[in-house]
Tab-separated table of C-alpha atoms in Angstrom:
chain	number	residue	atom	x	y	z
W	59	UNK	CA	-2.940	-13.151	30.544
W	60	UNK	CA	-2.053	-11.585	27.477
W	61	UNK	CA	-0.657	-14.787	24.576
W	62	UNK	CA	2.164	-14.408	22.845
W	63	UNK	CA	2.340	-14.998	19.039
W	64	UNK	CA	3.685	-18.011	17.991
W	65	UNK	CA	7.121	-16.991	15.736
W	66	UNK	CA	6.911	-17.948	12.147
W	67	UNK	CA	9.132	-20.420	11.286
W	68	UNK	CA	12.113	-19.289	8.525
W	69	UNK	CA	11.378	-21.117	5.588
W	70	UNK	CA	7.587	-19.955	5.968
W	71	UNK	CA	8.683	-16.372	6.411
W	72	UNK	CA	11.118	-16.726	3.426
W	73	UNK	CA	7.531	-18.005	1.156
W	74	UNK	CA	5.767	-15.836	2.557
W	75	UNK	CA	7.835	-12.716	1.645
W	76	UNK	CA	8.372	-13.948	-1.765
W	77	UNK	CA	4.877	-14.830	-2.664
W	78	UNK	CA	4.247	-11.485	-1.489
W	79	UNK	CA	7.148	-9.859	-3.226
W	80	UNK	CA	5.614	-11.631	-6.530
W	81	UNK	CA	2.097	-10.149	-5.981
W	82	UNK	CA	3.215	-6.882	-5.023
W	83	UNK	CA	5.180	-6.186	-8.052
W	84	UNK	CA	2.875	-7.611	-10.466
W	85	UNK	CA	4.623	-11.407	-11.198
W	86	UNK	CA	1.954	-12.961	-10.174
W	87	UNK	CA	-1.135	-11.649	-11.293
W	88	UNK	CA	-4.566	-11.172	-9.925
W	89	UNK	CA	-7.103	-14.158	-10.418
W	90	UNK	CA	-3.378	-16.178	-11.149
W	91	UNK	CA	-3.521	-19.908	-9.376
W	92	UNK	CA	-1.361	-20.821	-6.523
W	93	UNK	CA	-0.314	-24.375	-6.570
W	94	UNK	CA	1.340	-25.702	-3.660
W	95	UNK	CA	3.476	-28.351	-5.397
W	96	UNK	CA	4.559	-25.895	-8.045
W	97	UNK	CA	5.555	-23.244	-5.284
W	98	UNK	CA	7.408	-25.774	-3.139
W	99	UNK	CA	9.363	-26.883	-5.916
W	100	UNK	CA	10.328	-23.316	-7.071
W	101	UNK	CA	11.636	-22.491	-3.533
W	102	UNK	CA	13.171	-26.035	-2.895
W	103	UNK	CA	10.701	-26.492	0.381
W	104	UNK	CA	8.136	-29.086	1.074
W	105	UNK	CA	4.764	-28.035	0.957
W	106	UNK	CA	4.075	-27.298	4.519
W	107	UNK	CA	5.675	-24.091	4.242
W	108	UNK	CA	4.145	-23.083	0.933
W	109	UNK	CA	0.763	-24.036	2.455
W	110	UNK	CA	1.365	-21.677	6.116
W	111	UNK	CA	2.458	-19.386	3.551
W	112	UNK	CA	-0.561	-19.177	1.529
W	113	UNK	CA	-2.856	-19.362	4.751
W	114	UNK	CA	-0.991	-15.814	6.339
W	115	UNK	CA	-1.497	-14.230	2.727
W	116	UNK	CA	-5.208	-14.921	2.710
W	117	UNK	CA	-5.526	-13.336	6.286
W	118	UNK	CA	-3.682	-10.173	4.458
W	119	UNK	CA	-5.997	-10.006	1.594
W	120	UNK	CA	-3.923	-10.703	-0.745
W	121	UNK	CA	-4.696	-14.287	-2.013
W	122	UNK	CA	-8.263	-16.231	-1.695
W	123	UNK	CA	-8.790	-19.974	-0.494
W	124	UNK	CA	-11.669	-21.737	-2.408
W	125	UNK	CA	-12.778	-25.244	-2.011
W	126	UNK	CA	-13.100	-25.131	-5.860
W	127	UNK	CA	-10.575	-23.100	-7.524
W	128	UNK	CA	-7.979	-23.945	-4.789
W	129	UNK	CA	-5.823	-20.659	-4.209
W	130	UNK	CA	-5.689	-17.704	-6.146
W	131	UNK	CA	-3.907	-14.438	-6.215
W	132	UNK	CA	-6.892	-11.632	-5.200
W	133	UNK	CA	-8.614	-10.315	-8.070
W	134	UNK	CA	-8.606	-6.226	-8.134
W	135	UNK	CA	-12.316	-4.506	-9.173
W	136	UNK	CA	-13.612	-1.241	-7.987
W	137	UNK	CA	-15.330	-2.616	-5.110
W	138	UNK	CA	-12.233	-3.625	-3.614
W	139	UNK	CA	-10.468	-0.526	-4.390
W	140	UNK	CA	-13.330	1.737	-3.358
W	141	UNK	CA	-13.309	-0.532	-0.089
W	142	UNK	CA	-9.350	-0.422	0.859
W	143	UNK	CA	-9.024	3.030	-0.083
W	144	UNK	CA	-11.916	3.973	1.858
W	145	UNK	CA	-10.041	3.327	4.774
W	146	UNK	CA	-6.890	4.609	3.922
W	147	UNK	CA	-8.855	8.306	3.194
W	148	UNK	CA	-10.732	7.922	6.527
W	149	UNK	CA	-7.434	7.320	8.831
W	150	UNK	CA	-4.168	7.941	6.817
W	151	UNK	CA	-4.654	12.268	6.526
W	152	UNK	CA	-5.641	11.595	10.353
W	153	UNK	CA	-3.051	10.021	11.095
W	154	UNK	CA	-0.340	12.131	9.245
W	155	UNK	CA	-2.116	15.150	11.013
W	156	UNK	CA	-0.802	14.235	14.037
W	157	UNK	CA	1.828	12.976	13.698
W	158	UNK	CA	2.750	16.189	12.099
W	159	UNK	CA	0.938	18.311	15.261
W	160	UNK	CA	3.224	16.031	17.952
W	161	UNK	CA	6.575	17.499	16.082
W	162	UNK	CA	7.226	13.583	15.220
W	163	UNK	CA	10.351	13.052	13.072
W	164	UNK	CA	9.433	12.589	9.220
W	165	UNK	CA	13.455	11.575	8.271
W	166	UNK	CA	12.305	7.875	7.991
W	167	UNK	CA	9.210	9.416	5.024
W	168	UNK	CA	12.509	11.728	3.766
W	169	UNK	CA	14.584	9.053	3.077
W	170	UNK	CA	11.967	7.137	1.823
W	171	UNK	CA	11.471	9.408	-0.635
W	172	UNK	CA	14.331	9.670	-1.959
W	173	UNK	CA	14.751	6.033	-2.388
W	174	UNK	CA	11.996	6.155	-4.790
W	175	UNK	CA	13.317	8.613	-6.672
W	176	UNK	CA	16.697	6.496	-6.996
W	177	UNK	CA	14.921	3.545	-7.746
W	178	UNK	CA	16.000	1.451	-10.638
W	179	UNK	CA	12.891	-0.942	-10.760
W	180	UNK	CA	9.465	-0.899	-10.190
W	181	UNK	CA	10.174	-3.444	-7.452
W	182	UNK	CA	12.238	-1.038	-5.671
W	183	UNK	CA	10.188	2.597	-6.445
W	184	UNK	CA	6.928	0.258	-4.864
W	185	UNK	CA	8.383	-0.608	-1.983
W	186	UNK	CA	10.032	2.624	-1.029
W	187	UNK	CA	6.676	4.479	-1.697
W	188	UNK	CA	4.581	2.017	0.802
W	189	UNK	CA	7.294	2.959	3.382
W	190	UNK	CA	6.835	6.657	2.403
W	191	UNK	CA	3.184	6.490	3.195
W	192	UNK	CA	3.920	4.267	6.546
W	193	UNK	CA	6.648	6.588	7.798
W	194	UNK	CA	3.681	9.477	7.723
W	195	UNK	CA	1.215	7.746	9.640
W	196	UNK	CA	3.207	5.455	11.932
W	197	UNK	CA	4.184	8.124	14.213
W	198	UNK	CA	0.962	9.463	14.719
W	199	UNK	CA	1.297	8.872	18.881
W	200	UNK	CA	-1.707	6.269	18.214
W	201	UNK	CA	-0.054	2.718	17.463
W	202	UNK	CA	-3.474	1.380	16.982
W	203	UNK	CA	-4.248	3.513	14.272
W	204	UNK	CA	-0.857	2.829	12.944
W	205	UNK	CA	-2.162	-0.911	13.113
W	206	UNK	CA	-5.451	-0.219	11.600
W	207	UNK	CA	-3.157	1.301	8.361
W	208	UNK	CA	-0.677	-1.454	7.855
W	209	UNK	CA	-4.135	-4.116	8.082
W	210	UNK	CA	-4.586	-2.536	4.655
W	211	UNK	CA	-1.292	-1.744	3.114
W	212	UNK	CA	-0.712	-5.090	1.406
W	213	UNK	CA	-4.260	-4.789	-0.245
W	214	UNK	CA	-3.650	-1.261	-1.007
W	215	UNK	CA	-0.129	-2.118	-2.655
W	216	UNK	CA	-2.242	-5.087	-4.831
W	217	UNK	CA	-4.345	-2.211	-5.993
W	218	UNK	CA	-1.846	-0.076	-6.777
W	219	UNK	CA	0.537	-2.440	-8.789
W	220	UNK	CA	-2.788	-3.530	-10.880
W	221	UNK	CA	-3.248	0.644	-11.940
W	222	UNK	CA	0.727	1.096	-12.344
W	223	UNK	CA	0.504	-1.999	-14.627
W	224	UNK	CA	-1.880	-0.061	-16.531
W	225	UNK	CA	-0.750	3.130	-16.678
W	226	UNK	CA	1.871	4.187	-14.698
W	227	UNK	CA	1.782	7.215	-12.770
W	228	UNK	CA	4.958	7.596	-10.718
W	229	UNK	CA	6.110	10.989	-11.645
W	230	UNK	CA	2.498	12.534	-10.895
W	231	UNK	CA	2.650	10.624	-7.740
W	232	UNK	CA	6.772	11.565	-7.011
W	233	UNK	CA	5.429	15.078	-7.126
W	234	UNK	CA	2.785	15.067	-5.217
W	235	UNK	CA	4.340	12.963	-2.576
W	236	UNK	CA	7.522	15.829	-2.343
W	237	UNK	CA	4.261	18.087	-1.592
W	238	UNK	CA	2.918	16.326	1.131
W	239	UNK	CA	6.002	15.976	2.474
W	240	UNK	CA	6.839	19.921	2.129
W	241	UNK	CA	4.073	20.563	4.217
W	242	UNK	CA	4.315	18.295	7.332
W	243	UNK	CA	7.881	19.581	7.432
W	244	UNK	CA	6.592	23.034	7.237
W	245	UNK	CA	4.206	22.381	10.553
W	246	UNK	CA	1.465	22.441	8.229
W	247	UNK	CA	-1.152	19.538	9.745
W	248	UNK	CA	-4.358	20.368	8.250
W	249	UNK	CA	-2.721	21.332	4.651
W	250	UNK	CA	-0.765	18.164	4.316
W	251	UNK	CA	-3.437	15.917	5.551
W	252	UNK	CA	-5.393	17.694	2.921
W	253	UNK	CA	-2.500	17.467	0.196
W	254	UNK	CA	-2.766	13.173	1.273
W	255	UNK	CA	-6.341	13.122	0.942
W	256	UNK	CA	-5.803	14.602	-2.604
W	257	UNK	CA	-3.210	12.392	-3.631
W	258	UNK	CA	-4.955	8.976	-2.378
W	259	UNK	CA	-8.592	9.886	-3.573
W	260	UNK	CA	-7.226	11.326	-7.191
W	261	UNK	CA	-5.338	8.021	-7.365
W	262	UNK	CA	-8.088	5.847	-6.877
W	263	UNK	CA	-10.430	7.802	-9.050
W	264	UNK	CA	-8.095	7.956	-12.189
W	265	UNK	CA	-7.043	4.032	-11.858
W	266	UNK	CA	-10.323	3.023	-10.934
W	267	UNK	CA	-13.751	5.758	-11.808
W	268	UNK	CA	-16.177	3.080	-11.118
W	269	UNK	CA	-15.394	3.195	-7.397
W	270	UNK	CA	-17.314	6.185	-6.981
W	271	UNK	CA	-14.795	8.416	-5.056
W	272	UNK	CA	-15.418	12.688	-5.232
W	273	UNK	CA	-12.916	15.236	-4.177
W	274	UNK	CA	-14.893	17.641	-1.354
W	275	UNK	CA	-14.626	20.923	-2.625
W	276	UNK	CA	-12.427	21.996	-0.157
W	277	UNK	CA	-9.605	19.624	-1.455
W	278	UNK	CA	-10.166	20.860	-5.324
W	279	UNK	CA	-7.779	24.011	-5.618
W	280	UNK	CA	-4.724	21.862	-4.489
W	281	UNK	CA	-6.004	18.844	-6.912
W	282	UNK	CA	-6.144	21.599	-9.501
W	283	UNK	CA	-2.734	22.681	-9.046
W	284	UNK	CA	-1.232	19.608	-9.022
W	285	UNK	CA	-3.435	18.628	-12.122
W	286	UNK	CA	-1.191	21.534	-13.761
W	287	UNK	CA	2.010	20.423	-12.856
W	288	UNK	CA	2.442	22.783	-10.184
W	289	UNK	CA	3.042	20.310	-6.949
């Protein structure tokens, strides 16, 4: 008999999105402490919440529990990079290939899009791009893959708010995206999972070189065009 999950209660939902909302758009920074009094009294809750809170977030990634240093927001190295976006290059073009082979509707990846273009914070223009990249691969006709790809978007958001912090990217990335997306609306599978490949691997490399990630050759005449401001 199959168990259902147990609902999370509000005010642990409402920490929980907030902590996250912090992380995600750089507030609270990697290697940062978490300190459940401080937290509780920030959001006017007792601690209990703070601490189911924190307990979710570690299952995400996104914050580690140590007996020593208590709880900190994840620290972001090449390793982790090179092991989260790993993943995302092994399943996301997959994913998007399919989708884009089953005729699914992209409108939700559309709108997306232009959301981020609108944006008027980084907040905003972070968000709307994790939904751009989840409205390609959700409706791949595979929801376990789709699961396997949201198990790593909070990570891969951490990673990418520590490389925007750094040097921000979002016009190379607005353009590239509005080629992806010309592609899979085109009916092109294999040319848009090859324009996402691109775009996640060239990311990676330019925020992070230590994590080891090469371009097949087959992908670098797109990257090379896009390199030259022509996506």
């Amino acid at each position: 008999m199959t168990s259902v999950p147990t609902p999370i209660p509000s005010r642990t939902q409402y920490v929980l999105e907030e902590i996250k909302r912090r992380i995600l758009t750089g507030r609270l920074t990697p290697g940062q402490a978490l300190v459940e009094t401080d937290l509780a009294a920030q959001f006017g809750v007792s601690k209990t919440p703070v601490r189911e809170a924190l307990k979710t977030l570690a299952g995400t990634g996104l914050v580690v529990m140590s007996q020593y240093k208590g709880v900190t927001v994840r620290m972001v190295d090449a390793d982790m990079a090179r092991e989260v976006y790993d993943v995302r290059l092994l399943l996301e073009p997959e994913a998007l290939k399919r989708a884009v082979r089953r005729g699914a509707s992209l409108d939700a990846a559309r709108d997306a899009l232009t959301r981020a273009d609108e944006a008027d914070d980084t907040a905003e223009r972070s968000l709307a791009n994790r939904e751009f990249h989840r409205a390609l691969y959700l409706p791949c006709g595979n929801p376990l893959l789709g699961r396997m790809l949201d198990e790593v978007r909070d990570q891969a958001a951490l990673v990418s708010a520590v490389a925007w912090a750094a040097d921000p990217s979002w016009e190379r990335e607005a353009s590239e995206h509005r080629e992806i997306l010309r592609l899979a609306l085109a009916g092109d599978a294999d040319g848009a999972a090859r324009s996402l490949h691109a775009h996640i691997a060239s990311f990676v490399r330019r925020a992070f070189p230590d994590a080891g990630f090469e371009l097949p050759e087959a992908q670098d005449a797109p990257q090379a065009q896009e390199e030259d401001g022509q996506a």
